[in-house]
Each structure stands twice: as structure tokens, then as C-alpha cells.
XYZ file of C-alpha atoms in Angstrom:
571
model
C 123.452 47.448 90.995
C 125.667 50.422 91.743
C 128.418 50.672 89.216
C 130.699 53.557 88.323
C 129.377 54.926 85.078
C 132.678 56.139 83.756
C 131.634 57.448 80.412
C 127.994 57.911 81.025
C 125.230 56.798 83.237
C 122.415 57.693 81.105
C 124.460 56.883 78.087
C 124.637 59.149 75.127
C 124.570 62.808 76.059
C 124.645 62.411 79.801
C 128.352 61.573 80.067
C 130.486 62.157 83.068
C 130.515 65.948 82.604
C 132.499 66.257 85.850
C 133.853 69.719 85.241
C 134.101 72.454 87.848
C 130.546 73.735 87.470
C 129.208 70.178 87.796
C 131.474 68.917 90.573
C 129.948 71.157 93.301
C 126.270 70.112 92.780
C 127.389 66.496 92.268
C 129.070 66.344 95.706
C 126.143 68.091 97.390
C 123.624 65.777 95.748
C 125.689 62.796 96.845
C 125.506 63.916 100.498
C 121.826 64.934 100.679
C 120.389 62.479 98.174
C 122.649 59.671 96.952
C 124.053 58.297 100.202
C 120.829 58.488 102.249
C 118.733 56.860 99.525
C 121.314 54.156 98.926
C 121.251 53.297 102.624
C 117.431 53.340 102.648
C 117.114 50.851 99.801
C 119.819 48.543 101.187
C 118.138 48.590 104.587
C 114.664 47.876 103.117
C 115.993 44.920 101.109
C 117.929 43.517 104.062
C 114.986 43.974 106.464
C 112.218 42.593 104.205
C 114.316 39.757 102.686
C 112.490 40.046 99.356
C 112.804 41.651 95.925
C 111.363 45.088 95.153
C 107.739 43.993 94.722
C 107.622 41.789 97.835
C 109.516 44.272 99.984
C 107.095 47.135 99.356
C 104.086 44.848 99.607
C 105.328 43.841 103.081
C 105.444 47.488 104.117
C 101.923 48.039 102.788
C 99.760 46.086 100.319
C 98.951 49.386 98.652
C 102.655 49.879 97.772
C 103.110 46.824 95.557
C 102.992 49.204 92.622
C 106.304 50.759 93.716
C 108.072 47.437 93.132
C 106.232 46.899 89.849
C 107.223 50.410 88.715
C 110.872 49.630 89.544
C 110.586 46.386 87.574
C 109.117 48.224 84.541
C 111.849 50.913 84.679
C 114.594 48.265 84.952
C 113.116 46.406 81.997
C 112.906 49.543 79.849
C 116.447 50.521 80.795
C 117.793 47.078 79.976
C 116.078 47.099 76.585
C 117.914 50.210 75.427
C 121.056 50.090 77.629
C 122.319 46.892 76.007
C 122.419 48.717 72.679
C 125.447 50.572 74.070
C 127.105 47.194 74.540
C 126.153 46.462 70.949
C 128.006 49.550 69.760
C 130.960 48.707 72.028
C 131.197 45.265 70.409
C 130.975 46.821 66.946
C 133.821 49.245 67.659
C 135.833 46.548 69.465
C 135.718 44.278 66.414
C 136.812 47.162 64.197
C 139.623 48.175 66.587
C 141.856 45.409 65.212
C 142.085 47.040 61.770
C 145.121 49.010 60.662
C 144.480 51.868 60.159
C 141.444 52.305 62.354
C 138.380 52.602 60.052
C 137.349 55.920 61.664
C 140.788 57.507 61.307
C 140.390 58.525 57.646
C 137.524 59.357 55.318
C 136.734 56.754 52.636
C 136.991 57.592 48.922
C 133.920 58.514 46.946
C 132.288 56.213 44.409
C 134.545 57.101 41.464
C 137.704 57.326 43.627
C 138.420 60.960 42.683
C 138.253 62.301 46.210
C 136.932 61.706 49.704
C 133.341 60.920 50.532
C 131.393 64.198 50.561
C 129.481 63.525 53.791
C 132.690 62.573 55.599
C 134.501 65.671 54.361
C 131.729 67.925 55.647
C 131.669 66.231 59.052
C 134.742 64.280 60.216
C 136.015 60.747 59.879
C 134.857 59.827 63.400
C 131.404 61.337 62.913
C 131.070 59.632 59.543
C 131.929 56.224 60.981
C 129.472 56.745 63.817
C 126.500 58.112 61.911
C 126.945 56.339 58.558
C 128.890 53.119 59.177
C 127.647 52.262 62.673
C 124.102 53.679 62.724
C 123.503 54.218 58.980
C 121.136 56.844 60.323
C 118.119 58.207 58.479
C 117.555 61.985 58.080
C 114.727 61.897 60.617
C 112.720 59.679 62.922
C 110.093 59.475 60.162
C 112.546 57.808 57.799
C 112.176 54.343 56.320
C 114.484 51.363 56.656
C 114.254 47.958 58.297
C 116.513 46.095 60.689
C 120.196 46.200 59.670
C 121.827 42.794 59.941
C 125.241 43.797 61.282
C 123.956 45.788 64.320
C 121.321 43.072 64.794
C 124.001 40.374 65.064
C 125.987 42.471 67.528
C 122.817 43.066 69.609
C 122.077 39.328 69.623
C 125.638 38.633 70.786
C 125.330 41.288 73.507
C 122.149 39.680 74.844
C 123.737 36.217 74.676
C 126.574 37.476 76.884
C 124.082 38.991 79.319
C 122.150 35.720 79.446
C 125.269 33.748 80.278
C 126.066 36.256 83.045
C 122.634 36.126 84.704
C 121.847 32.510 83.851
C 121.340 31.301 87.405
C 120.515 34.545 89.156
C 122.822 35.640 91.982
C 124.669 32.313 91.753
C 126.238 33.419 88.474
C 126.103 37.223 88.748
C 128.350 37.349 91.812
C 131.337 35.938 89.940
C 130.716 38.204 86.951
C 130.527 41.335 89.114
C 134.008 40.665 90.570
C 135.465 40.888 87.050
C 133.279 43.720 85.675
C 133.970 45.830 88.792
C 137.738 45.341 89.001
C 138.851 45.143 85.357
C 137.938 48.787 84.455
C 140.217 50.081 87.237
C 143.156 48.262 85.670
C 142.432 49.865 82.262
C 141.783 53.272 83.839
C 145.197 53.265 85.538
C 146.851 52.448 82.214
C 144.857 55.228 80.536
C 145.703 57.667 83.332
C 149.425 57.117 82.841
C 149.047 57.492 79.072
C 146.639 60.439 79.314
C 148.815 62.511 81.606
C 151.780 62.138 79.257
C 149.861 63.427 76.242
C 150.428 66.908 74.895
C 147.652 69.238 76.080
C 146.436 66.982 78.913
C 146.820 69.849 81.417
C 144.418 71.998 79.357
C 141.716 69.401 79.870
C 142.419 69.089 83.621
C 142.357 72.882 84.107
C 139.056 72.987 82.249
C 137.655 70.192 84.437
C 138.581 71.784 87.775
C 137.755 75.391 86.875
C 134.242 76.164 88.172
C 131.892 78.436 86.261
C 129.926 80.173 88.959
C 127.175 81.335 86.646
C 126.300 77.742 85.772
C 125.665 76.915 89.420
C 122.598 79.167 89.238
C 121.233 77.029 86.392
C 118.704 74.452 87.792
C 119.620 72.051 85.016
C 123.105 71.635 86.497
C 121.488 70.428 89.709
C 118.994 68.091 88.095
C 121.769 66.665 85.889
C 123.834 66.052 89.042
C 120.863 64.397 90.758
C 120.150 62.237 87.735
C 123.797 61.225 87.499
C 123.651 60.122 91.149
C 120.434 58.172 90.530
C 121.837 56.217 87.631
C 125.342 55.643 88.926
C 124.076 54.276 92.241
C 121.100 52.467 90.726
C 118.511 54.181 92.928
C 114.857 53.337 92.375
C 115.496 50.481 89.944
C 115.030 47.691 92.457
C 118.482 46.210 92.023
C 119.756 47.475 95.362
C 116.808 45.979 97.215
C 117.238 42.701 95.309
C 120.941 42.384 96.132
C 120.431 43.481 99.777
C 117.730 40.862 100.273
C 120.480 38.203 100.168
C 122.493 39.883 102.949
C 122.707 38.439 106.432
C 120.284 40.294 108.750
C 123.188 41.460 110.930
C 125.072 42.912 107.966
C 126.207 46.523 108.486
C 124.422 47.995 105.461
C 125.033 51.576 106.736
C 128.786 51.069 106.400
C 128.335 49.525 102.980
C 126.159 52.457 101.807
C 128.854 54.917 102.828
C 131.699 52.888 101.311
C 129.858 52.241 98.030
C 128.857 55.912 97.697
C 132.408 57.146 98.306
C 134.012 54.536 96.018
C 131.457 55.207 93.298
C 131.926 58.965 93.368
C 135.701 58.754 93.781
C 135.826 56.439 90.765
C 133.677 58.891 88.794
C 136.051 61.757 89.583
C 139.100 59.596 88.938
C 137.716 58.476 85.584
C 136.890 62.095 84.754
C 140.538 62.995 85.306
C 141.466 60.292 82.818
C 138.756 61.436 80.429
C 139.574 65.138 80.549
C 143.287 64.503 80.064
C 142.370 62.705 76.856
C 139.903 65.450 75.932
C 142.595 68.043 76.608
C 144.894 66.251 74.190
C 142.150 66.021 71.593
C 141.123 69.687 71.975
C 144.761 70.887 71.910
C 145.490 68.765 68.825
C 142.505 70.250 66.976
C 143.281 73.764 68.172
C 146.885 73.632 67.027
C 145.842 72.015 63.744
C 143.426 74.896 63.220
C 146.160 77.448 63.935
C 148.536 75.738 61.483
C 145.906 75.912 58.712
C 145.374 79.624 59.346
C 149.138 80.258 59.408
C 149.578 78.351 56.130
C 146.697 80.239 54.522
C 148.037 83.676 55.505
C 151.639 82.778 54.637
C 150.665 81.654 51.116
C 148.132 84.459 50.537
C 150.535 87.308 51.552
C 153.817 85.660 50.517
C 155.158 85.788 54.065
C 158.503 84.250 54.932
C 158.269 80.637 56.216
C 158.458 80.564 59.961
C 157.690 84.267 60.338
C 154.077 83.695 61.346
C 153.643 81.712 64.576
C 150.865 81.005 67.048
C 152.326 83.645 69.373
C 152.223 86.535 66.913
C 149.235 85.390 64.843
C 146.687 87.912 66.165
C 149.159 90.769 65.920
C 150.036 89.933 62.322
C 146.352 89.514 61.411
C 145.646 93.025 62.671
C 148.614 94.362 60.690
C 147.565 92.614 57.465
C 143.953 93.791 57.884
C 145.040 97.425 58.251
C 147.795 97.357 55.616
C 146.063 95.268 52.929
C 142.348 95.722 53.659
C 141.097 94.661 50.212
C 143.194 91.542 49.953
C 142.546 90.633 53.598
C 138.770 90.915 53.085
C 139.036 88.330 50.279
C 140.963 85.919 52.524
C 138.978 86.580 55.720
C 135.985 84.238 54.943
C 138.480 81.332 54.785
C 140.138 82.130 58.119
C 138.828 79.821 60.842
C 138.250 81.134 64.358
C 140.522 78.919 66.429
C 139.608 78.664 70.131
C 140.910 76.157 72.663
C 137.926 76.910 74.938
C 135.538 76.111 72.103
C 137.315 72.840 71.400
C 137.090 71.870 75.064
C 133.407 72.741 75.201
C 132.798 70.559 72.148
C 134.699 67.721 73.784
C 132.211 67.229 76.587
C 128.885 67.579 74.779
C 126.731 65.718 72.318
C 125.229 62.357 71.554
C 127.712 59.574 70.942
C 130.184 61.100 73.378
C 132.108 57.848 73.867
C 131.958 56.922 70.182
C 132.876 60.210 68.521
C 134.995 62.383 70.798
C 137.015 59.603 72.391
C 137.659 57.837 69.090
C 138.859 61.098 67.628
C 141.474 61.310 70.403
C 142.438 57.656 70.076
C 143.082 57.855 66.332
C 145.808 60.469 66.975
C 147.647 58.350 69.534
C 150.619 56.089 68.818
C 149.649 52.415 68.605
C 146.020 53.537 68.284
C 144.716 49.976 67.820
C 145.928 48.980 71.322
C 144.315 51.998 72.969
C 141.106 51.418 71.039
C 140.860 47.744 72.050
C 141.527 48.626 75.715
C 138.975 51.429 75.695
C 136.096 49.547 74.071
C 136.754 46.365 76.069
C 136.550 48.488 79.212
C 133.365 50.153 77.964
C 131.892 46.721 77.239
C 132.872 45.466 80.683
C 131.234 48.480 82.341
C 128.110 48.024 80.298
C 127.855 44.352 81.097
C 128.362 45.103 84.784
C 125.416 47.481 84.715
C 123.352 44.970 82.769
C 124.019 42.332 85.440
C 122.656 44.700 88.075
C 119.634 45.618 85.955
C 119.006 41.981 85.153
C 119.033 41.112 88.849
C 116.524 43.880 89.512
C 114.222 42.235 86.919
C 114.782 38.581 87.757
C 114.568 38.700 91.556
C 110.885 39.818 91.722
C 110.018 37.313 88.974
C 111.727 34.382 90.685
C 110.193 35.487 94.022
C 106.783 35.058 92.456
C 105.464 31.565 93.307
C 103.174 31.644 90.259
C 106.086 32.087 87.819
C 108.783 30.071 89.609
C 106.499 27.068 90.045
C 106.240 26.690 86.283
C 109.646 27.924 85.041
C 113.192 27.410 86.369
C 115.595 30.358 86.756
C 117.329 29.563 83.462
C 114.042 29.703 81.538
C 112.937 32.977 83.179
C 116.328 34.547 82.407
C 116.146 33.298 78.846
C 112.624 34.659 78.261
C 113.579 38.076 79.675
C 116.675 38.275 77.417
C 114.752 37.005 74.369
C 111.911 39.535 74.769
C 114.342 42.369 75.444
C 116.425 41.445 72.422
C 113.358 41.319 70.187
C 112.233 44.790 71.312
C 115.822 46.063 71.039
C 115.856 45.299 67.306
C 114.022 48.604 66.921
C 117.297 50.329 67.765
C 119.159 48.562 64.921
C 116.980 50.212 62.244
C 118.035 53.353 60.396
C 115.781 55.358 62.707
C 116.996 53.322 65.716
C 119.212 55.990 67.256
C 116.289 58.408 67.456
C 114.223 55.804 69.332
C 117.247 55.129 71.537
C 117.328 58.834 72.447
C 113.619 58.700 73.323
C 114.170 55.770 75.672
C 117.334 57.342 77.015
C 115.598 60.659 77.810
C 112.135 59.587 78.920
C 112.033 55.923 80.014
C 113.492 56.359 83.478
C 114.386 59.816 84.762
C 110.943 61.133 85.735
C 109.862 57.654 86.869
C 112.829 57.225 89.157
C 112.170 60.571 90.837
C 108.603 59.539 91.590
C 109.576 55.996 92.692
C 112.227 57.161 95.133
C 109.936 59.896 96.505
C 107.239 57.299 97.222
C 109.858 54.990 98.776
C 110.957 57.653 101.261
C 107.353 58.565 102.150
C 106.506 54.885 102.538
C 109.376 54.173 104.968
C 109.123 57.389 107.008
C 105.375 58.035 107.086
C 103.620 54.763 106.214
C 105.797 52.150 107.872
C 107.034 54.720 110.368
C 110.523 56.096 110.843
C 110.681 55.095 114.498
C 109.523 51.563 113.717
C 112.058 51.281 110.925
C 114.784 52.631 113.223
C 113.947 49.946 115.806
C 114.060 47.267 113.075
C 117.522 48.403 112.023
C 118.756 48.448 115.566
C 117.413 44.937 116.132
C 119.091 43.718 112.947
C 122.478 45.418 113.120
C 122.689 46.557 116.737
C 123.202 50.148 115.592
C 120.829 53.088 115.973
C 120.222 55.786 113.374
C 121.990 59.098 113.943
C 120.494 62.530 113.236
C 121.970 62.731 109.698
C 120.038 59.752 108.339
C 116.796 60.777 110.090
C 117.006 64.369 108.806
C 117.776 63.286 105.273
C 115.031 60.659 105.104
C 112.315 62.585 106.893
C 112.766 66.036 105.362
C 115.776 67.019 103.224
C 115.728 64.239 100.593
C 111.928 64.254 99.948
C 111.849 68.095 99.692
C 114.782 68.003 97.293
C 113.182 65.321 95.132
C 109.872 67.192 95.016
C 111.772 70.314 93.917
C 113.590 68.382 91.192
C 110.273 66.749 90.139
C 108.556 70.121 89.839
C 111.464 71.637 87.923
C 111.623 68.630 85.592
C 107.913 68.961 84.705
C 107.968 72.755 84.408
C 111.056 72.637 82.210
C 109.268 70.396 79.694
C 106.118 72.496 79.861
C 108.040 75.726 79.240
C 110.085 74.114 76.478
C 106.927 73.521 74.439
C 107.125 70.993 71.607
C 109.686 68.275 72.383
C 112.561 68.207 69.925
C 115.396 65.929 68.926
C 118.753 66.114 67.119
C 118.648 64.632 63.585
C 121.681 63.944 61.410
C 121.797 65.989 58.189
C 124.166 64.223 55.802
C 124.113 67.138 53.323
C 125.466 69.536 55.951
C 127.589 67.087 57.955
C 126.119 67.951 61.352
C 122.987 67.535 63.462
C 119.917 69.748 63.123
C 117.005 70.267 65.522
C 113.585 68.876 64.578
C 110.217 68.528 66.300
C 109.045 65.103 67.337
C 106.060 63.844 65.282
C 102.780 63.094 67.054
C 103.302 59.341 67.226
C 106.736 59.821 68.842
C 105.162 62.053 71.464
C 102.585 59.325 72.095
C 105.393 56.791 72.630
C 107.072 59.177 75.085
C 103.821 59.456 77.003
C 103.433 55.677 77.098
C 107.028 55.221 78.330
C 106.530 57.623 81.207
C 103.052 56.336 82.113
C 103.996 52.620 81.893
C 105.988 52.880 85.091
C 104.611 55.873 86.962
C 100.977 54.803 86.654
C 101.788 51.424 88.251
C 101.910 53.074 91.675
C 98.411 54.647 91.751
C 96.730 51.908 89.676
C 97.938 49.079 91.931
C 96.995 51.069 95.007
C 93.453 51.639 93.667
C 93.217 48.009 92.553
C 94.291 46.809 95.987
C 91.782 49.093 97.682
C 88.914 47.875 95.453
C 89.862 44.233 95.883
C 90.102 44.520 99.678
C 86.817 46.414 99.752
C 84.926 43.744 97.835
C 86.557 40.969 99.896
C 85.474 42.623 103.113
C 81.914 43.030 101.781
C 81.888 39.378 100.784
C 83.120 38.358 104.214
C 80.688 40.576 106.078
C 77.656 40.960 103.809
C 75.161 43.670 104.685
C 71.927 42.493 106.271
């Protein structure tokens, strides 16, 4: 299931923030966490020849819950992840309009001016929050399912169903297209991006490290989480795909190649992204400067062309000292223009791909073409990830003799898609984006840390590292070197435990969990506390996967205990 998450792995606010302060922890996490764990899961799948549930049950009957936890996480991820494909379809359909519907604000009801909410925000924010999401003021708002997003979601799930219809027989052909097509579009975007005015500002921002941020633990956990999602660790998809490999397949080589290609693609796509962001930030910065210049020129009757970006600060100081009273009247209307601030804004916030990037696209020549290319690529990437996630779900189900004896692959695939689509309708309501954020933030991250930690412990200390090493040597004819042994036995588990502890302590110290709500009256997001029932849903999401591991282990122990007593009854 590894796929290069070009504009987000955990979609939404965890975009490819591959700037200087993120690049260092990202590379380190790839070496000590991503690559070793990718090899581990590929080797387990190839050795056990089963999906996630069967593979861990083979290692130990008490570990069946690990595979079930992976299945639950994959299901939860698929339920909300396909909503991103829904939005991609929505924007793709609107990309054929001229002008683009998010390029200008609509008129108000009586056609005397622009829509008030749009004027306070921006045309791209208005199209996202009002036209796409039609978002409510809070998660406690009313409003049922909206038919347009619901139709797009249904179409998205229909496409997924056609891609995974016959399991690996159909997904293999789909993956060839979904993996190669984005590179073609990225190369086109790279050429276009590097020729845009201000592209170098974005690239300098990307490659300039901020040392103080390296001391922030969140930078490291964000890097680790990015690695987890981009490589598909802990979701069961890697084990499912590897179970179809030939036993002699060199999965070590594949783990290294996939890790390098995945991360190289992420960095390459970030270069494309930050060149576009540099253009967007420079455009907004220069537009801000021009408005300030026009304001001062008109207010102080300055000669046209006298005030420029180069002498703006000097002239402002002169006007403030020479005409203090008049300048104090004008000062509240003077915007503080900062290129650094614009660049910071360009890489943060929910709806990264649907607000920031569309704002850059609308200012390009032939904007419809660039919009169609971008959202088609985003849709292709999303579908590629959904194919991997779908395989992680379907392989354990089709491996089950109980299920497969009653239902063919097509029926199992259809039921999974139908149930997921029905649950996903929650995200098409006016409060849907808030529930999307809950799933996005809490459905997988903590669970994946626990799952992968148990996986490492299971292989190294339950099955036995030496035994596993001999199995690999028998399969591939290659022995493990010191790097893999050190990572599996010590470095990776210690690192994951540290991240796990930090993740929990961070939420404990934060106190009441909060979310970003859209305030239409102000034209920007505001912070609000989650209501009690939302906190209960968060708890259920986390527990639904993590509790599978201990509950199944206890259930297996009790079952085996009673079976042994029944077989050897006490005198």
C-alpha cells in the first residue's frame, strides 16, 4: 500500500510540510523507523503467506488481535479517506468552468456588491467552506446530508469498487496507472512552477532549516506519522501484498527501493509544491504592497511612481515624523506586508490542497488546464491509496473460510464499499468536515504506533529474531546484517515507545480537546472545545482498534484454558 502522499498523507492539515525544519527529522525517521518497519512487514507477509490476521495468528494465536486491529484501522481510514476523493471530484468537475468558480467572489442577494462572507475571507476560502462543505458554525450544528457531496461520494466509492472488484487480480493493473500518472503531471507542474514569478522564494523557504523547531518534539512525531502513512505501516496492506510474493523474492531490496522512491518522490513533489506556494505568497505579498503604496499615494498626494517597494519603509518613517496627525488617521488602514508571513500561511491549515493551491492556480494563465491536471492527479493519488487500503481490508476477509465460503470476492468487495459509503455520508452533512477532522486526527495515529510496536515485539521477542533470521535466509538465501537487527531489536521499538509516550502526554497536557470551526461572520476559523459526545466518539475510535489486541489475547487465553480443562478434566 505504500504510495507517495504528495499533498498529504493524513489529509487535511498534515500536508507535505517538507521544509527545512521538517526535512531533517523526516530523513532520520525514514532510516531508523520507516525502512526497517517496511522490511519487517514485507518479510512477515512473504514468510507467512497470509493476510494480516492469519500472519500474526501463525506467529502466535494470542496475536490475532494485531491483524484485527490493522483491519479496523484500514476500515476507518478508508471510510474518511475517500471523502478526499469526493472533494477532488467536486473540484475537478468545477475546473472546466470559465472563470474558475473560486477565482472571484459571488454577488450578494440584491446584486449591489460582493457576498459579505466571501469579502471577509477570500474567494478560495468561500468556495471551500460555503460552496463545497456548506459548513455549519460548529460541530453541534444542524443539517442533513447534502445531495451534491453525497453524489460525489457515491461516485468515488463506485470507482473504488471497480478498482478492487476482484482483489489483487484487478488492483495490480490499477496501481500501474495510479503510481505512474502523477509523475507525469508532477513533471509538467515542476516545469511550470519553476518558471513562475516568486518560485525561488518558496524553494528558499523549503530548504532553510529552522534549528529551534528541531527541538520541538512535535516536529519529530509529525515526521514519524508522515512516514507511517506514506509507507502504509501498520495498516495490513503491506503484509497482504507481500503474501502474494514468491518465497524467494528479495523483499529486503524492495523495502529499500520503495522507501527511497517514496521519500524521493515526497521531496520532489515538495519542490513542485513550494515553487507554487512561493508564487502564491509572492503574488499576495506584492499585491499587499501595491495596496499600501496606493493608499499612501492618495492620502498624502504623492507623485505617481515616487513610492515603490524599495523605499516604502523609508517613506513611511518620513511621513510618520512629518505628518504625525494625518499618518495616525491612515495607519489603521495600512496592512503589514510580510513575505515570510505569506509563506508560513501557505503551508498550514485544513483544506491545504483545496484552499492554498487553488488560490495559486486561479492566478495562473490558462488556469482551467492547471486546475484539471492538479485535481485529476489528486484523484489518482487518492484512488491509489484507496486501492492499497482496500486490499488491506479484503485480503483478511477473503482469507477467512467462513466468509469466502458464502460470498465471492465481488460480493465481499461490494459489501465493504457499500457499508463504507453509508458511514461516509456523515461527512457530507453541514457538520461533516468536523467529523472528518476527528477521524483524521484520532482514527489511526495512536493505533498505528501501538500496532507497529506490538509487531516488532512479536517478531523479535515472541517468534524470535534468530528464528526469523533463519526463515529469511532459507527463503531468500540472504542473512540479516547488523543494521536490520539493531533497528528491529532495539532502536525502532524504543523510538516508537518514546513517540507513544509523547503523543499521550501531549494530549494530557493540552487539556480539553479543541477543533477549528468556521465563523462566517468573521471570515476565518475560530477555536472551540469539543462537546462531550464528540469526545466519546474520539474515545471509541481509538479504543475500537487498540483494544482488539488485548481483548483477543485474553479471549484466546480463556478459550484455550477451557478447552484444555475439557480435554483433561480434573479428577
